[in-house]
XYZ file of C-alpha atoms in Angstrom:
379
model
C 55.104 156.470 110.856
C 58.176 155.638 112.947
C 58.264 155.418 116.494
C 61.114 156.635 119.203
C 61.538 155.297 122.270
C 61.888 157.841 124.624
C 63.766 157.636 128.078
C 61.547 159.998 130.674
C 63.813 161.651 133.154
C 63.357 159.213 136.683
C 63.483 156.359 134.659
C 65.381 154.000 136.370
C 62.029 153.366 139.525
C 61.553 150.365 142.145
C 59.166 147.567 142.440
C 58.748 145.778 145.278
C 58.659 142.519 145.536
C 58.843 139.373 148.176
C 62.489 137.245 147.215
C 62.752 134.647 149.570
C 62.449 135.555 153.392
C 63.938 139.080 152.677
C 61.860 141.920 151.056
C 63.666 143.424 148.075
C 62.728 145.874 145.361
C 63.310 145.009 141.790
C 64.943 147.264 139.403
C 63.090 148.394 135.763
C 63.831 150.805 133.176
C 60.549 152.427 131.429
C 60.501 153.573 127.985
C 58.029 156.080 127.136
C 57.017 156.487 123.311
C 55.397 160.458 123.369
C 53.284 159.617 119.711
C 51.526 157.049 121.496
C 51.727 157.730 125.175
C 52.882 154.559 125.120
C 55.316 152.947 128.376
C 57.152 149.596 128.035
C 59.364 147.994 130.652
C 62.635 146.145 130.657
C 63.088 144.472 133.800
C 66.893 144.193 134.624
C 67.138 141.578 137.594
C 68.710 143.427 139.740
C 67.593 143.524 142.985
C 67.929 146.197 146.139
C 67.551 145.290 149.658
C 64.029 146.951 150.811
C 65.762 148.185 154.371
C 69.735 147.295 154.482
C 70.104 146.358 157.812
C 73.996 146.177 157.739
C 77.139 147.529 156.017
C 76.881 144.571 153.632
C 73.535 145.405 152.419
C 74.047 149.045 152.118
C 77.072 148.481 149.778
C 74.979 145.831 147.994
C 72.524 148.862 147.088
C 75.003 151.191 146.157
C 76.822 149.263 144.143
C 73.219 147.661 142.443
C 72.405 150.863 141.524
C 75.773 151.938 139.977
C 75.356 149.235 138.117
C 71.590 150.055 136.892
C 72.455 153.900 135.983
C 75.044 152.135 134.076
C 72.970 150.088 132.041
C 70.480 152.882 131.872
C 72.997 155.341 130.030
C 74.084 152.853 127.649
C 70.597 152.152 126.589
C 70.333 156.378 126.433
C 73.014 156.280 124.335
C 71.800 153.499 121.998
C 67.807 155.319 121.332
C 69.926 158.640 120.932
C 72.077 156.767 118.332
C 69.524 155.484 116.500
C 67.725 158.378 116.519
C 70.133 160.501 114.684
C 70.401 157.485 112.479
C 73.327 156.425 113.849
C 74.312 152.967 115.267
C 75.730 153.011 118.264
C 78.322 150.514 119.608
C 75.759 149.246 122.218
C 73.739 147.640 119.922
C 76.504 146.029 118.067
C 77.565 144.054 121.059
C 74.065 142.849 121.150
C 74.227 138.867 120.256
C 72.413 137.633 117.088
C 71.066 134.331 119.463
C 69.616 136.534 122.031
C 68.238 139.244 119.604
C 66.858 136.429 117.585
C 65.549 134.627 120.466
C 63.512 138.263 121.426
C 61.909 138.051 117.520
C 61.364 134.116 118.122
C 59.468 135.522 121.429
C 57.062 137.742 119.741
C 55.740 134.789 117.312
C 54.430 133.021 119.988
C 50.761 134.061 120.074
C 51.623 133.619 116.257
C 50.489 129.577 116.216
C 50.790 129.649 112.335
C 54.842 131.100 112.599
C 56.036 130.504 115.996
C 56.916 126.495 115.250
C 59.099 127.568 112.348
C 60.701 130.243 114.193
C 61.892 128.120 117.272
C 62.909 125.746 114.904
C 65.219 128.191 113.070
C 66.693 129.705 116.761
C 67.182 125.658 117.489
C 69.425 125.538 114.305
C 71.175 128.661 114.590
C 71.731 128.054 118.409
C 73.482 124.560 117.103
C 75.205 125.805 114.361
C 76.583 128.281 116.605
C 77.400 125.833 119.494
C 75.765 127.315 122.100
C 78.001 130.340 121.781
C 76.745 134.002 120.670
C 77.911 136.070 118.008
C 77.615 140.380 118.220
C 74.966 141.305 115.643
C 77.070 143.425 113.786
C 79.714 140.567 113.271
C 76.990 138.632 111.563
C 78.410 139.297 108.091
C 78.275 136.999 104.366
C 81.054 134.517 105.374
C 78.821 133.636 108.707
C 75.331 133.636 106.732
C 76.683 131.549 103.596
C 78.134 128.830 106.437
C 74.842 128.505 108.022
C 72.972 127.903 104.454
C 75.737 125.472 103.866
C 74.509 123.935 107.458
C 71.094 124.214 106.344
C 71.110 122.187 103.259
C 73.933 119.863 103.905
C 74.356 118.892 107.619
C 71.804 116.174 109.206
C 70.008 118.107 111.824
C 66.157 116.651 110.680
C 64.160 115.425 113.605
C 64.710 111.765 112.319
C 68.767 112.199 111.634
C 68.784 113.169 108.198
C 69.565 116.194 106.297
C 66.554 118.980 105.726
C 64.095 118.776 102.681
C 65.062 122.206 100.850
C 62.398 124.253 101.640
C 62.562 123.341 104.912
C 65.948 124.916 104.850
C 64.816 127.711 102.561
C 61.884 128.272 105.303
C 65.037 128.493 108.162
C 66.596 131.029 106.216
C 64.274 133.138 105.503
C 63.588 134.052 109.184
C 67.154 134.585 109.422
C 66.560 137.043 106.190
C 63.600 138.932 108.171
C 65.602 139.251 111.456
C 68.281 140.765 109.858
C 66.086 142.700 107.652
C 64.321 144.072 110.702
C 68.021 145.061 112.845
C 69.100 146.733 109.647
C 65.890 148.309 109.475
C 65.842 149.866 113.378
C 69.525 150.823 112.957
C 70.710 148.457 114.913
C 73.490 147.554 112.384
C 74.865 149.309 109.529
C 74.374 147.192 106.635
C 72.252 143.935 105.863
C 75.070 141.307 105.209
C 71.860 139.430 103.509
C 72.397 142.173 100.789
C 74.611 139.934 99.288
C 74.065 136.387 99.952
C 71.840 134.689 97.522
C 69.036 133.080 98.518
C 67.627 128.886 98.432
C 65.555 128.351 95.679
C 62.289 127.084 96.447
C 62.055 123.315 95.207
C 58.840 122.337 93.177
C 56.571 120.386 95.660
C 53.376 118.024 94.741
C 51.249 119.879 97.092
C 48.269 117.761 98.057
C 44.608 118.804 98.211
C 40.645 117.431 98.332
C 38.346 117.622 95.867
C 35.002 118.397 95.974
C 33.904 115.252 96.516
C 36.349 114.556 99.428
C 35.451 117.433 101.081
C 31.670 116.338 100.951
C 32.422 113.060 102.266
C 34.490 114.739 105.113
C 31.556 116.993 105.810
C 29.130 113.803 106.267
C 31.935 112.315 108.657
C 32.467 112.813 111.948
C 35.399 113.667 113.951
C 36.625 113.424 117.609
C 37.720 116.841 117.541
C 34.398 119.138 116.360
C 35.857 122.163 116.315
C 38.533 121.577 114.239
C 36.160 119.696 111.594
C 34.563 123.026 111.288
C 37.383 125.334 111.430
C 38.853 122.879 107.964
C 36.387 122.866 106.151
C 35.345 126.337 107.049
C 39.159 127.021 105.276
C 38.534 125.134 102.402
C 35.490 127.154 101.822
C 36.939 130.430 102.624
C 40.547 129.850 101.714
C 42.042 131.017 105.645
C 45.139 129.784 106.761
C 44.928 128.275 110.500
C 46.462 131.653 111.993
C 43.780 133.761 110.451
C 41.107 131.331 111.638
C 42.140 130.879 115.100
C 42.100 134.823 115.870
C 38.713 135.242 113.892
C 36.119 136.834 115.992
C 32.462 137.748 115.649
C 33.661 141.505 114.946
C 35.307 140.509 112.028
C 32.318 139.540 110.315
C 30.021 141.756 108.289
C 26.816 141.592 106.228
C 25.104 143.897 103.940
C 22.402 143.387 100.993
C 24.916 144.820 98.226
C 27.679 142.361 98.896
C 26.568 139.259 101.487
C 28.600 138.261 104.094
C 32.556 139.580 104.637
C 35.334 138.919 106.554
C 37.802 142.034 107.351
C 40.781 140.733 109.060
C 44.657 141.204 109.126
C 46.344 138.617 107.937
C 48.339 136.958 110.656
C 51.114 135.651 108.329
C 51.696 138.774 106.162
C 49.874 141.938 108.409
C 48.236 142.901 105.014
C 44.446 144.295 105.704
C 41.764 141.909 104.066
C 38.219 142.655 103.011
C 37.057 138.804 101.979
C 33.539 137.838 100.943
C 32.890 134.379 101.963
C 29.164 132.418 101.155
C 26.167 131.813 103.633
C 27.674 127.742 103.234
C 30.508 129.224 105.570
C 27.802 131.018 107.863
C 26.400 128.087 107.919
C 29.363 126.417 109.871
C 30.035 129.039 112.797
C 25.997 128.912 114.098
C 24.536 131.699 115.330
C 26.471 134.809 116.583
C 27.906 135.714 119.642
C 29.173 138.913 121.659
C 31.726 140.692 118.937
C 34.950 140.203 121.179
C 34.256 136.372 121.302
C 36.758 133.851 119.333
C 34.416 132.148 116.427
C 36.538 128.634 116.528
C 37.030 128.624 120.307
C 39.327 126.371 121.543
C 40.913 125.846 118.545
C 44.620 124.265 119.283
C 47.989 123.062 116.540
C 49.805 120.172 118.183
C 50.644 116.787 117.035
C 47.982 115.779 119.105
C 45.368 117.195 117.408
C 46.979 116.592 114.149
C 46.618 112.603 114.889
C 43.163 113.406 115.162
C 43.012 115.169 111.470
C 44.656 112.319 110.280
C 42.225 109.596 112.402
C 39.153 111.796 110.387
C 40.772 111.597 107.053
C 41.188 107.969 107.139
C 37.693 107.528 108.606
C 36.383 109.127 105.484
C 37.802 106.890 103.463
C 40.647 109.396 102.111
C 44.161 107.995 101.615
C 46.436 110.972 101.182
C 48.390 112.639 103.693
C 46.219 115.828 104.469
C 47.726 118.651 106.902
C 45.691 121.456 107.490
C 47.190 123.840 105.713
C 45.501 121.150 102.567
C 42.391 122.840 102.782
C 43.427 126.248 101.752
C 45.335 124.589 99.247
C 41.848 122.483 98.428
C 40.171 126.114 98.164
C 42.387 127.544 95.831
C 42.347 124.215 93.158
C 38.235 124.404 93.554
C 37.995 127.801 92.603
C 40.310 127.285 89.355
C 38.640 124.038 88.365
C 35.726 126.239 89.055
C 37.312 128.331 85.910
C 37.333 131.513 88.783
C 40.486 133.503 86.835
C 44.134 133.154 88.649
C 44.074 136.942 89.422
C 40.743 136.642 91.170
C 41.865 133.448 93.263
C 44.938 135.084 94.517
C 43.691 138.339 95.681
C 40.530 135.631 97.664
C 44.188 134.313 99.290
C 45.677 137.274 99.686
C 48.798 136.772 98.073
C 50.965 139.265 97.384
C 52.265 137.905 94.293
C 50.435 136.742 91.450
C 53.667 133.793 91.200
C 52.722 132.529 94.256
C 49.609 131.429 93.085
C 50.379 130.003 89.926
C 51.534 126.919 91.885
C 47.644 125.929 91.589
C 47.562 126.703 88.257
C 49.609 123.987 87.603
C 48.378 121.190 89.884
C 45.263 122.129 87.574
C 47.538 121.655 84.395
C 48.419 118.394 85.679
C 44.740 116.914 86.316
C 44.335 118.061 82.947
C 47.329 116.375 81.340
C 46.383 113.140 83.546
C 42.713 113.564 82.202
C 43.906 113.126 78.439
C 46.282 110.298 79.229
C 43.284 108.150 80.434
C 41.513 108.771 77.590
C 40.935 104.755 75.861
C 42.467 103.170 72.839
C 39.630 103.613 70.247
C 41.755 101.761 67.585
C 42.086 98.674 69.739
């Protein structure tokens, strides 16, 4: 179902506020959306003086709200536009930094997306130098320069050039914001359309066996809660986004099918109906009130990654472990397991049956490893 923004007649209001020693009254426009009875604001900064006490003030106003029933018909004009299916020269003036910044915004109570996201908008802002570009000049020439930048120019934390699927990560969110403009008419074409992509390079992706994860269960950590929200994922095969909003609501139990998690996934908004074993009850304790977080407190920083790390070692494990490992560690123990590749990527909720074929191959490699260390029997 698509949604129109609607612009209710009176839609330019006041609110007051206290700037400085003078009282003023901040300007807002308010969209109304009449499917969902919806309002959303967009705060313009301008501000009117509450009483004008002189000629100075008064023209202040008047010329404040010129300004604002300016700015209102223009965005009029662009929801009109857009509407009709047209895209209206408003939104082309729109710069790709600041409309990309807006998306970067959004991701924020996203912990599992937001870090790659204001890592792209620190890139493209660079690239750029600081100086926006309209959205609708965003075209090939511009998007094959900045892969070029991606892959080639040393912009890596540590002064060297990006691993490629670090740059194919980059470029991809540049992919979906485009995507997304093109898709909300907010430019006439997706330049994307014909720019090729950055192939994904072939990574050694690391991950605990069941024996590891036993000895990490038997170990303790400084940090409990994350402890129980890994190996929880390596059990259940939840990426960190999906575990951090869990809540008690999202768990269900019946005789027919045991316990089940029904989520949306964070990363890809697909709905997910996941049955998960009483060894994961076992980790959350006993319920609480349905709106309540079940990892509470659960935080991604390099802080608490030192701590991962700090547990790892004190287990006795000497492989660099993220925790993003234990969803990889899930999806290797079910297909040692011999649980079929189809089955193990609709417990992950992939979307393609490619993606998870990666494992399939880390498990063709133990078992290639496995023959080489067979002995010499002739010697």
């Amino acid at each position: 179902m698509k949604i129109y923004l609607m612009v209710r007649e009176g839609q330019l209001s006041k609110k007051s506020i206290e700037k400085g020693k003078t009282k003023m009254n901040s300007l807002y426009l308010m969209y109304h959306d009449s499917d969902t009875q919806k309002r959303n604001y967009d705060f313009l900064k301008l501000y009117l003086y509450d009483k004008p006490k002189n000629f100075l003030e008064k023209e202040h106003n008047k010329e404040t709200k010129l300004l604002a029933e300016s700015i209102k018909a223009q965005k009029t004009l662009d929801l009109q536009s857009r509407k009709h299916g047209f895209v209206s020269s408003v939104s082309g003036k729109i710069g790709f930094l600041e409309y990309f910044k807006q998306m970067t915004d959004k991701k924020y109570e996203v912990n599992g997306t937001y870090g790659t996201w204001s890592s792209t908008l620190k890139h493209l802002t660079a690239f750029c130098k600081g100086k926006d570009i309209p959205i609708a000049k965003v075209d090939d020439f511009f998007i094959e320069n900045f892969k070029a930048y991606l892959l080639t120019a040393k912009i890596s934390t540590n002064g060297s050039r990006l691993s490629q699927n670090s740059a194919l990560s980059y470029f991809n969110k540049i992919r979906t914001a485009l995507k997304e403009a093109f898709q909300t008419k907010m430019i006439v074409e997706n330049p994307m359309m014909r720019v090729k992509g950055i192939k994904e390079k072939e990574t050694n992706r690391q991950y605990l066996t069941l024996e590891e994860l036993q000895l990490l269960a038997k170990t303790d950590c400084e940090y409990p809660t994350m402890k129980d929200a890994f190996i929880f994922s390596a059990l259940t095969g939840l990426r960190f986004s999906d575990i951090k909003a869990l809540k008690w609501k999202n768990l269900f139990y019946s005789n027919q099918n045991g316990w089940m998690i029904k989520f949306t996934q964070q990363k890809t908004k697909g709905a997910e109906h996941l049955p998960i074993s009483d060894h994961s009850i076992k980790i959350i304790g006993n319920r609480k009130e349905d709106d309540n977080l079940v990892f509470d407190n659960l935080i991604y920083s390099a802080y608490h990654n030192l701590k991962l790390r700090k547990w790892i070692e004190d287990a006795g494990i000497d492989k660099h472990i993220t925790f993003h490992c234990a969803r990889h560690s899930f999806a290797t123990l079910q297909l040692t397991m011999n649980t079929d590749i189809y089955t193990v990527s609709k417990l992950l909720g992939h979307r393609h049956l490619k993606t998870t074929e990666i494992y399939a191959k880390v498990i063709d490699k133990k078992k290639i490893d496995a023959v080489s260390n067979m002995p010499d029997l002739y010697r």
